[in-house]
Amino acid sequence: PADVPEILFAFSTDQGASFTSTVDPVTRFNVSETPLQASFAPRMAAAGSSFFFVWQDQLPGNFEIMLRSPSLLGPKAIEFSSRRPVNLSATPEDSRLPSVAVTGSNLYVVWEEGEVLSPGEIMFKRATPALGSSPDNLSANRSRPAITPNMAVDGSDVYAVWSQFPDAATGLEVFVRQSTDSGKNFSPRFNLSDRFGDSSHPRVAAAGQAVYVVWQEDADTPGVHDIFFRRSVNRGVTWDSPMNLSDFGGIFTNDSRAPTIAAIGSEVYVAWEDETTKDGSPQIFFRRSLDQGVTWDDPLQVTCEFTGKRFQAFAPGLAVAGSNVYLIWKQFAGGRLEIHLIFTTEEKGHHVCGATVGAGFVNLTDGLDPVLVDDPLSARVAEPQVAAAGSMVYVIWRQEDEILF
């Protein structure tokens, strides 16, 4: 039924130059396959030809975290049927908003878990090879609710970030814990934001000895967020001071939110949703650093009115593999919701309002039945995610009654 969201998927084997047709039923993949249950918050991770999906399913009475890993049989050939979704959380409480990371044979998942319709704690599970193991509690204080976890992995280093109220007198702060032994043991939690106001929506990326975290924060003006960045170059032992990436020279004061981050080698890429535009409509902005986050290029506005029609862009996602950077977002234009992907193959990150150096552009919803809405924030098309490994690019989002891959 159209009012029961599920998860669908599309993929590319040629660095994003072409994708599986989301119209052809042979290459249109329903990841969740739960027609009587609502599915939300899709996330994925990829390593080589292996890729993994996690999401939350609304089962009778509560939400659970589901995991699925299909088989790649060849170019544009994927087999789902033999690998059914696995319930990772299996608890009577609500399990929500998963994040997933993979390296080698180890798969890691974090999620938020609490009483039904209430925030709670951050749970961590090393999903393979110990699929049956019990999850660990990383936040460990239910009296101080913890929300919106995210994670990254590089080799044996595992990093988990989330937002939590440290005490009753302060707002949300961003915390991190790291493991150097493949998730067996974690360091004590560390407050990365440690400021007045609310710090939320943290995202983390790792590359070698370096780990990078971004988040949105409204410490200066309540309800008006900036994008903050903080890095460690010694596997999380010590951290540099936070840096404001969305401060455009103190000229603009509009809201910046929903950051995303990716890293490879010494390169770091950050994108976010920003209302610093001529008409105040949200658009996607992007910055890159080529020296581990020490210095940054000027912000670039990726989306704009180059079509001559006012539109809005939301919910960016980033991935990087080799010489390619992939940026995905949800777009509202002319009453229609769409999912767009852009990728750069030269001078990574050079794209400004449709004038792109060495880039390709894909409308992933082109050919599907149009989703016509009055509200650009409608969840009928939502939660786009992108992952990349070698020449493989994987895209997932939620549309109408399916989660698309």
Short mmCIF file of C-alpha atoms in Angstrom, two decimals:
data_model
loop_
_atom_site.label_atom_id
_atom_site.label_comp_id
_atom_site.label_asym_id
_atom_site.label_seq_id
_atom_site.Cartn_x
_atom_site.Cartn_y
_atom_site.Cartn_z
CA PRO A 1 0.00 0.00 0.00
CA ALA A 2 1.12 3.53 -0.82
CA ASP A 3 1.05 4.71 2.79
CA VAL A 4 3.48 2.04 4.04
CA PRO A 5 7.02 3.25 3.25
CA GLU A 6 9.64 0.73 2.14
CA ILE A 7 13.22 0.94 0.80
CA LEU A 8 14.48 0.71 -2.79
CA PHE A 9 17.97 0.77 -4.28
CA ALA A 10 19.91 1.60 -7.46
CA PHE A 11 23.56 1.01 -8.28
CA SER A 12 26.29 1.81 -10.80
CA THR A 13 29.28 -0.29 -11.82
CA ASP A 14 30.99 2.48 -13.84
CA GLN A 15 31.64 5.21 -11.24
CA GLY A 16 28.17 6.69 -11.61
CA ALA A 17 28.17 7.15 -15.40
CA SER A 18 25.07 4.94 -15.60
CA PHE A 19 22.69 3.43 -13.04
CA THR A 20 20.32 0.50 -12.98
CA SER A 21 16.97 1.54 -14.38
CA THR A 22 14.55 2.27 -11.57
CA VAL A 23 11.72 1.63 -14.04
CA ASP A 24 12.67 -1.88 -15.15
CA PRO A 25 11.35 -4.28 -12.47
CA VAL A 26 14.34 -6.55 -13.09
CA THR A 27 16.74 -3.87 -11.83
CA ARG A 28 14.51 -2.05 -9.37
CA PHE A 29 15.17 -3.42 -5.91
CA ASN A 30 12.90 -3.33 -2.90
CA VAL A 31 15.32 -3.71 -0.02
CA SER A 32 12.92 -3.99 2.90
CA GLU A 33 10.18 -6.13 1.28
CA THR A 34 7.78 -5.59 4.16
CA PRO A 35 4.53 -4.46 2.50
CA LEU A 36 2.59 -4.46 5.77
CA GLN A 37 5.29 -2.67 7.80
CA ALA A 38 6.60 0.89 7.48
CA SER A 39 10.35 1.16 6.80
CA PHE A 40 12.42 4.27 7.51
CA ALA A 41 15.94 5.67 7.92
CA PRO A 42 17.84 3.61 5.31
CA ARG A 43 21.63 3.56 5.62
CA MET A 44 24.28 1.55 3.80
CA ALA A 45 28.00 0.80 3.67
CA ALA A 46 30.16 -0.68 0.92
CA ALA A 47 33.57 -2.33 0.69
CA GLY A 48 34.67 -3.71 -2.67
CA SER A 49 31.77 -5.67 -4.14
CA SER A 50 30.12 -6.18 -0.74
CA PHE A 51 27.40 -3.83 0.45
CA PHE A 52 25.09 -3.77 3.43
CA PHE A 53 21.77 -2.08 4.24
CA VAL A 54 20.32 -1.19 7.61
CA TRP A 55 17.01 0.51 8.33
CA GLN A 56 14.26 0.68 10.93
CA ASP A 57 11.08 -1.35 10.47
CA GLN A 58 7.84 -0.62 12.26
CA LEU A 59 6.83 -3.98 13.69
CA PRO A 60 3.70 -4.44 15.80
CA GLY A 61 4.31 -2.33 18.90
CA ASN A 62 7.81 -1.01 18.20
CA PHE A 63 10.62 -0.27 15.72
CA GLU A 64 13.48 -2.71 15.08
CA ILE A 65 16.81 -2.37 13.23
CA MET A 66 17.03 -4.61 10.17
CA LEU A 67 20.15 -5.69 8.24
CA ARG A 68 20.37 -7.07 4.71
CA SER A 69 23.31 -7.90 2.44
CA PRO A 70 22.45 -8.93 -1.13
CA SER A 71 24.84 -10.67 -3.53
CA LEU A 72 26.43 -8.93 -6.51
CA LEU A 73 26.40 -11.55 -9.26
CA GLY A 74 27.87 -9.40 -12.03
CA PRO A 75 27.34 -6.12 -13.88
CA LYS A 76 23.82 -4.96 -13.07
CA ALA A 77 22.93 -8.32 -11.55
CA ILE A 78 22.00 -8.48 -7.86
CA GLU A 79 20.36 -11.32 -5.97
CA PHE A 80 18.26 -10.50 -2.91
CA SER A 81 16.01 -13.50 -2.36
CA SER A 82 18.47 -15.83 -0.60
CA ARG A 83 19.47 -13.21 1.97
CA ARG A 84 16.46 -12.13 3.95
CA PRO A 85 16.47 -9.17 6.36
CA VAL A 86 17.90 -9.92 9.82
CA ASN A 87 16.60 -8.28 13.00
CA LEU A 88 19.70 -6.83 14.71
CA SER A 89 18.04 -5.18 17.68
CA ALA A 90 15.35 -7.73 18.67
CA THR A 91 14.07 -5.81 21.67
CA PRO A 92 10.62 -4.78 22.89
CA GLU A 93 11.85 -1.19 23.02
CA ASP A 94 12.04 1.20 20.06
CA SER A 95 15.23 0.92 17.99
CA ARG A 96 15.72 3.79 15.55
CA LEU A 97 18.07 5.75 13.27
CA PRO A 98 20.83 3.21 12.53
CA SER A 99 24.26 3.92 11.09
CA VAL A 100 26.54 1.31 9.52
CA ALA A 101 30.23 0.98 8.58
CA VAL A 102 32.24 -1.87 7.10
CA THR A 103 35.88 -2.80 6.66
CA GLY A 104 37.18 -6.20 5.57
CA SER A 105 35.01 -8.89 7.19
CA ASN A 106 33.82 -6.65 10.02
CA LEU A 107 30.50 -4.84 9.91
CA TYR A 108 29.50 -2.38 12.63
CA VAL A 109 26.09 -0.88 13.40
CA VAL A 110 24.95 1.74 15.92
CA TRP A 111 21.41 2.87 16.65
CA GLU A 112 19.28 4.77 19.11
CA GLU A 113 17.24 2.64 21.51
CA GLY A 114 14.70 3.61 24.16
CA GLU A 115 11.19 3.25 25.39
CA VAL A 116 8.52 3.46 22.71
CA LEU A 117 8.31 7.04 21.34
CA SER A 118 11.03 8.20 23.77
CA PRO A 119 14.77 8.88 23.27
CA GLY A 120 17.16 6.58 25.06
CA GLU A 121 20.67 5.19 24.61
CA ILE A 122 23.18 4.52 21.83
CA MET A 123 23.66 0.82 21.10
CA PHE A 124 26.60 -0.68 19.19
CA LYS A 125 26.86 -4.07 17.57
CA ARG A 126 29.65 -5.78 15.69
CA ALA A 127 27.36 -7.50 13.24
CA THR A 128 29.88 -9.86 11.61
CA PRO A 129 31.27 -12.33 12.26
CA ALA A 130 29.58 -12.25 15.71
CA LEU A 131 26.04 -11.72 14.45
CA GLY A 132 24.49 -13.25 17.55
CA SER A 133 26.36 -11.11 20.10
CA SER A 134 24.50 -8.70 22.36
CA PRO A 135 24.82 -4.97 21.61
CA ASP A 136 26.93 -2.70 23.80
CA ASN A 137 25.58 0.49 25.34
CA LEU A 138 27.89 3.38 24.36
CA SER A 139 26.02 6.27 25.99
CA ALA A 140 25.28 4.41 29.26
CA ASN A 141 22.97 6.97 30.87
CA ARG A 142 19.27 6.67 30.11
CA SER A 143 18.49 9.63 32.39
CA ARG A 144 20.34 11.79 29.83
CA PRO A 145 18.73 10.89 26.46
CA ALA A 146 21.06 10.20 23.51
CA ILE A 147 20.02 10.56 19.86
CA THR A 148 21.16 10.55 16.18
CA PRO A 149 24.21 8.23 16.20
CA ASN A 150 26.68 7.97 13.33
CA MET A 151 29.84 5.95 12.83
CA ALA A 152 32.97 5.47 10.74
CA VAL A 153 35.69 2.84 10.53
CA ASP A 154 39.25 2.62 9.18
CA GLY A 155 41.06 -0.67 9.66
CA SER A 156 40.73 -1.65 13.33
CA ASP A 157 39.69 1.89 14.35
CA VAL A 158 35.97 2.36 15.00
CA TYR A 159 34.41 5.74 15.83
CA ALA A 160 30.88 6.44 17.09
CA VAL A 161 29.37 9.91 17.57
CA TRP A 162 25.96 11.02 18.85
CA SER A 163 24.14 13.89 20.57
CA GLN A 164 23.25 13.72 24.26
CA PHE A 165 22.18 15.93 27.15
CA PRO A 166 25.19 15.89 29.53
CA ASP A 167 23.11 17.25 32.42
CA ALA A 168 19.76 18.88 33.05
CA ALA A 169 21.11 22.44 32.84
CA THR A 170 22.59 22.34 29.32
CA GLY A 171 21.53 21.63 25.75
CA LEU A 172 22.52 18.79 23.48
CA GLU A 173 26.23 18.14 23.05
CA VAL A 174 28.12 15.97 20.54
CA PHE A 175 30.04 13.04 22.02
CA VAL A 176 32.55 10.59 20.53
CA ARG A 177 33.93 7.24 21.59
CA GLN A 178 36.61 5.34 19.70
CA SER A 179 37.91 1.79 19.60
CA THR A 180 41.33 0.73 18.31
CA ASP A 181 40.63 -3.02 18.50
CA SER A 182 37.75 -3.48 16.06
CA GLY A 183 35.02 -2.53 18.50
CA LYS A 184 35.96 -4.84 21.39
CA ASN A 185 36.76 -1.96 23.75
CA PHE A 186 35.92 1.75 23.59
CA SER A 187 37.48 4.85 25.12
CA PRO A 188 35.46 6.96 27.58
CA ARG A 189 33.07 9.35 25.86
CA PHE A 190 34.44 12.81 25.01
CA ASN A 191 32.42 16.01 24.59
CA LEU A 192 33.38 17.45 21.19
CA SER A 193 31.09 20.49 21.15
CA ASP A 194 31.02 21.62 24.80
CA ARG A 195 29.17 24.89 24.14
CA PHE A 196 25.92 26.58 25.07
CA GLY A 197 22.96 25.87 22.84
CA ASP A 198 22.15 22.62 21.04
CA SER A 199 24.75 20.66 19.07
CA SER A 200 23.14 17.94 16.98
CA HIS A 201 23.19 15.86 13.77
CA PRO A 202 26.84 14.72 14.12
CA ARG A 203 28.57 12.94 11.24
CA VAL A 204 32.00 11.30 11.30
CA ALA A 205 34.61 10.18 8.73
CA ALA A 206 37.99 8.48 9.17
CA ALA A 207 41.09 8.16 6.98
CA GLY A 208 44.27 6.61 8.34
CA GLN A 209 45.26 8.20 11.66
CA ALA A 210 42.80 11.07 11.15
CA VAL A 211 39.16 11.28 12.22
CA TYR A 212 36.82 14.17 11.39
CA VAL A 213 33.45 15.16 12.89
CA VAL A 214 30.90 17.74 11.74
CA TRP A 215 27.68 18.83 13.41
CA GLN A 216 25.09 21.63 13.44
CA GLU A 217 25.02 24.04 16.37
CA ASP A 218 22.90 27.04 17.42
CA ALA A 219 25.11 28.34 20.25
CA ASP A 220 25.14 31.96 19.03
CA THR A 221 21.48 32.43 17.97
CA PRO A 222 18.80 29.97 19.13
CA GLY A 223 17.27 28.19 16.14
CA VAL A 224 19.90 29.48 13.68
CA HIS A 225 22.56 26.84 13.16
CA ASP A 226 26.14 26.85 11.92
CA ILE A 227 28.19 23.87 10.73
CA PHE A 228 31.12 23.04 13.00
CA PHE A 229 34.09 20.80 12.25
CA ARG A 230 36.62 19.19 14.55
CA ARG A 231 39.49 16.83 13.82
CA SER A 232 41.98 14.50 15.44
CA VAL A 233 45.10 13.33 13.64
CA ASN A 234 46.08 10.72 16.25
CA ARG A 235 43.10 8.36 16.19
CA GLY A 236 41.02 10.41 18.62
CA VAL A 237 43.61 10.74 21.40
CA THR A 238 43.57 14.56 21.19
CA TRP A 239 41.36 16.96 19.22
CA ASP A 240 41.97 20.32 17.57
CA SER A 241 39.66 23.25 18.38
CA PRO A 242 36.27 23.39 16.61
CA MET A 243 36.05 25.35 13.32
CA ASN A 244 32.95 27.04 11.89
CA LEU A 245 32.66 25.97 8.24
CA SER A 246 29.45 27.86 7.45
CA ASP A 247 30.58 31.29 8.68
CA PHE A 248 30.70 33.26 5.41
CA GLY A 249 32.86 36.04 6.78
CA GLY A 250 30.19 37.06 9.28
CA ILE A 251 27.99 38.44 6.48
CA PHE A 252 25.16 35.93 6.52
CA THR A 253 23.11 34.69 9.45
CA ASN A 254 20.73 32.22 7.81
CA ASP A 255 20.30 28.66 8.99
CA SER A 256 22.87 25.96 8.10
CA ARG A 257 22.02 22.36 8.95
CA ALA A 258 22.16 18.63 8.12
CA PRO A 259 25.92 18.30 7.48
CA THR A 260 27.52 15.28 5.86
CA ILE A 261 31.21 14.39 5.54
CA ALA A 262 33.55 12.07 3.60
CA ALA A 263 37.34 11.65 3.65
CA ILE A 264 40.08 9.85 1.75
CA GLY A 265 43.82 10.25 2.26
CA SER A 266 44.42 13.88 3.22
CA GLU A 267 41.21 15.06 1.52
CA VAL A 268 38.08 16.00 3.48
CA TYR A 269 34.71 16.92 1.95
CA VAL A 270 31.73 18.47 3.75
CA ALA A 271 28.28 19.38 2.42
CA TRP A 272 25.23 20.81 4.14
CA GLU A 273 21.83 22.40 3.62
CA ASP A 274 21.95 26.21 3.86
CA GLU A 275 19.49 29.10 3.58
CA THR A 276 22.23 31.61 2.74
CA THR A 277 20.74 32.27 -0.68
CA LYS A 278 19.15 35.21 -2.49
CA ASP A 279 15.60 34.19 -1.63
CA GLY A 280 16.34 32.28 1.58
CA SER A 281 15.41 28.90 0.08
CA PRO A 282 17.52 25.97 1.29
CA GLN A 283 20.26 24.89 -1.10
CA ILE A 284 23.25 22.54 -0.91
CA PHE A 285 26.65 24.03 -0.05
CA PHE A 286 30.00 22.27 -0.20
CA ARG A 287 33.57 22.78 1.09
CA ARG A 288 36.73 20.76 0.67
CA SER A 289 40.12 20.55 2.35
CA LEU A 290 43.16 18.95 0.76
CA ASP A 291 45.34 19.04 3.92
CA GLN A 292 43.39 17.06 6.53
CA GLY A 293 41.11 19.95 7.44
CA VAL A 294 43.78 22.56 8.21
CA THR A 295 42.66 24.91 5.42
CA TRP A 296 39.47 24.93 3.35
CA ASP A 297 38.38 26.11 -0.07
CA ASP A 298 35.70 28.79 -0.10
CA PRO A 299 32.13 27.45 0.21
CA LEU A 300 30.48 26.47 -3.07
CA GLN A 301 26.76 26.59 -3.69
CA VAL A 302 26.04 23.37 -5.57
CA THR A 303 22.32 23.85 -6.25
CA CYS A 304 20.67 27.05 -7.44
CA GLU A 305 18.10 28.47 -9.87
CA PHE A 306 20.06 27.62 -13.02
CA THR A 307 16.92 26.11 -14.54
CA GLY A 308 15.07 29.41 -14.12
CA LYS A 309 12.67 27.85 -11.62
CA ARG A 310 12.82 28.40 -7.89
CA PHE A 311 13.54 25.15 -6.11
CA GLN A 312 14.77 23.86 -2.78
CA ALA A 313 17.37 21.23 -1.93
CA PHE A 314 17.66 19.20 1.26
CA ALA A 315 19.36 16.29 3.03
CA PRO A 316 22.76 15.97 1.31
CA GLY A 317 24.85 12.81 1.40
CA LEU A 318 28.52 12.34 0.42
CA ALA A 319 30.79 9.48 -0.61
CA VAL A 320 34.32 9.36 -2.01
CA ALA A 321 36.23 6.58 -3.79
CA GLY A 322 39.50 6.95 -5.66
CA SER A 323 39.38 10.13 -7.74
CA ASN A 324 35.60 10.53 -7.50
CA VAL A 325 33.38 12.45 -5.09
CA TYR A 326 29.63 11.73 -5.09
CA LEU A 327 27.03 14.15 -3.71
CA ILE A 328 23.34 13.26 -3.43
CA TRP A 329 20.36 15.32 -2.26
CA LYS A 330 16.57 15.59 -2.24
CA GLN A 331 15.20 18.34 -4.48
CA PHE A 332 11.84 20.11 -4.74
CA ALA A 333 11.03 21.97 -7.97
CA GLY A 334 7.76 22.74 -9.73
CA GLY A 335 5.78 20.79 -7.14
CA ARG A 336 7.84 17.64 -7.73
CA LEU A 337 10.17 15.78 -5.34
CA GLU A 338 13.27 14.16 -6.85
CA ILE A 339 16.60 12.60 -5.85
CA HIS A 340 19.66 14.02 -7.62
CA LEU A 341 23.27 12.82 -7.72
CA ILE A 342 26.33 14.65 -9.00
CA PHE A 343 29.83 13.20 -9.23
CA THR A 344 33.18 14.78 -10.08
CA THR A 345 35.95 12.97 -11.88
CA GLU A 346 38.49 15.80 -12.12
CA GLU A 347 39.44 18.53 -9.64
CA LYS A 348 37.22 16.91 -7.07
CA GLY A 349 34.55 19.16 -5.66
CA HIS A 350 34.46 21.79 -8.43
CA HIS A 351 30.78 22.37 -9.09
CA VAL A 352 28.94 25.67 -8.83
CA CYS A 353 25.26 25.99 -9.75
CA GLY A 354 25.32 23.71 -12.78
CA ALA A 355 28.70 24.89 -14.12
CA THR A 356 30.74 21.80 -13.34
CA VAL A 357 34.33 20.81 -14.03
CA GLY A 358 34.65 17.13 -14.96
CA ALA A 359 31.31 16.15 -13.45
CA GLY A 360 28.30 14.00 -14.23
CA PHE A 361 24.72 14.55 -13.13
CA VAL A 362 21.93 12.00 -12.65
CA ASN A 363 18.26 12.44 -11.74
CA LEU A 364 17.70 9.11 -10.01
CA THR A 365 13.92 9.52 -9.92
CA ASP A 366 13.64 10.25 -13.64
CA GLY A 367 11.27 7.73 -15.21
CA LEU A 368 9.44 6.91 -12.00
CA ASP A 369 5.91 8.09 -11.39
CA PRO A 370 6.29 11.75 -10.38
CA VAL A 371 5.75 12.60 -6.72
CA LEU A 372 3.72 15.82 -6.78
CA VAL A 373 3.37 17.67 -3.48
CA ASP A 374 2.70 21.14 -2.13
CA ASP A 375 5.05 20.77 0.83
CA PRO A 376 8.79 20.59 -0.06
CA LEU A 377 9.41 18.92 3.32
CA SER A 378 7.09 16.04 2.46
CA ALA A 379 8.53 12.64 3.44
CA ARG A 380 7.07 10.91 0.37
CA VAL A 381 10.58 11.13 -1.08
CA ALA A 382 13.26 11.24 1.61
CA GLU A 383 16.53 10.09 3.16
CA PRO A 384 18.87 9.74 0.16
CA GLN A 385 22.17 7.97 0.85
CA VAL A 386 25.20 7.21 -1.34
CA ALA A 387 28.13 4.82 -0.83
CA ALA A 388 31.08 4.09 -3.11
CA ALA A 389 33.84 1.48 -3.31
CA GLY A 390 36.21 1.30 -6.28
CA SER A 391 34.10 1.65 -9.44
CA MET A 392 30.90 0.66 -7.59
CA VAL A 393 28.39 3.32 -6.51
CA TYR A 394 25.29 2.46 -4.48
CA VAL A 395 22.30 4.75 -3.89
CA ILE A 396 19.35 4.22 -1.59
CA TRP A 397 16.35 6.36 -0.66
CA ARG A 398 12.77 6.13 0.55
CA GLN A 399 10.00 6.89 -1.94
CA GLU A 400 6.27 6.43 -1.45
CA ASP A 401 5.77 2.85 -0.31
CA GLU A 402 9.29 1.58 -1.00
CA ILE A 403 12.92 2.12 -0.09
CA LEU A 404 14.71 2.27 -3.41
CA PHE A 405 18.16 0.91 -4.22
#
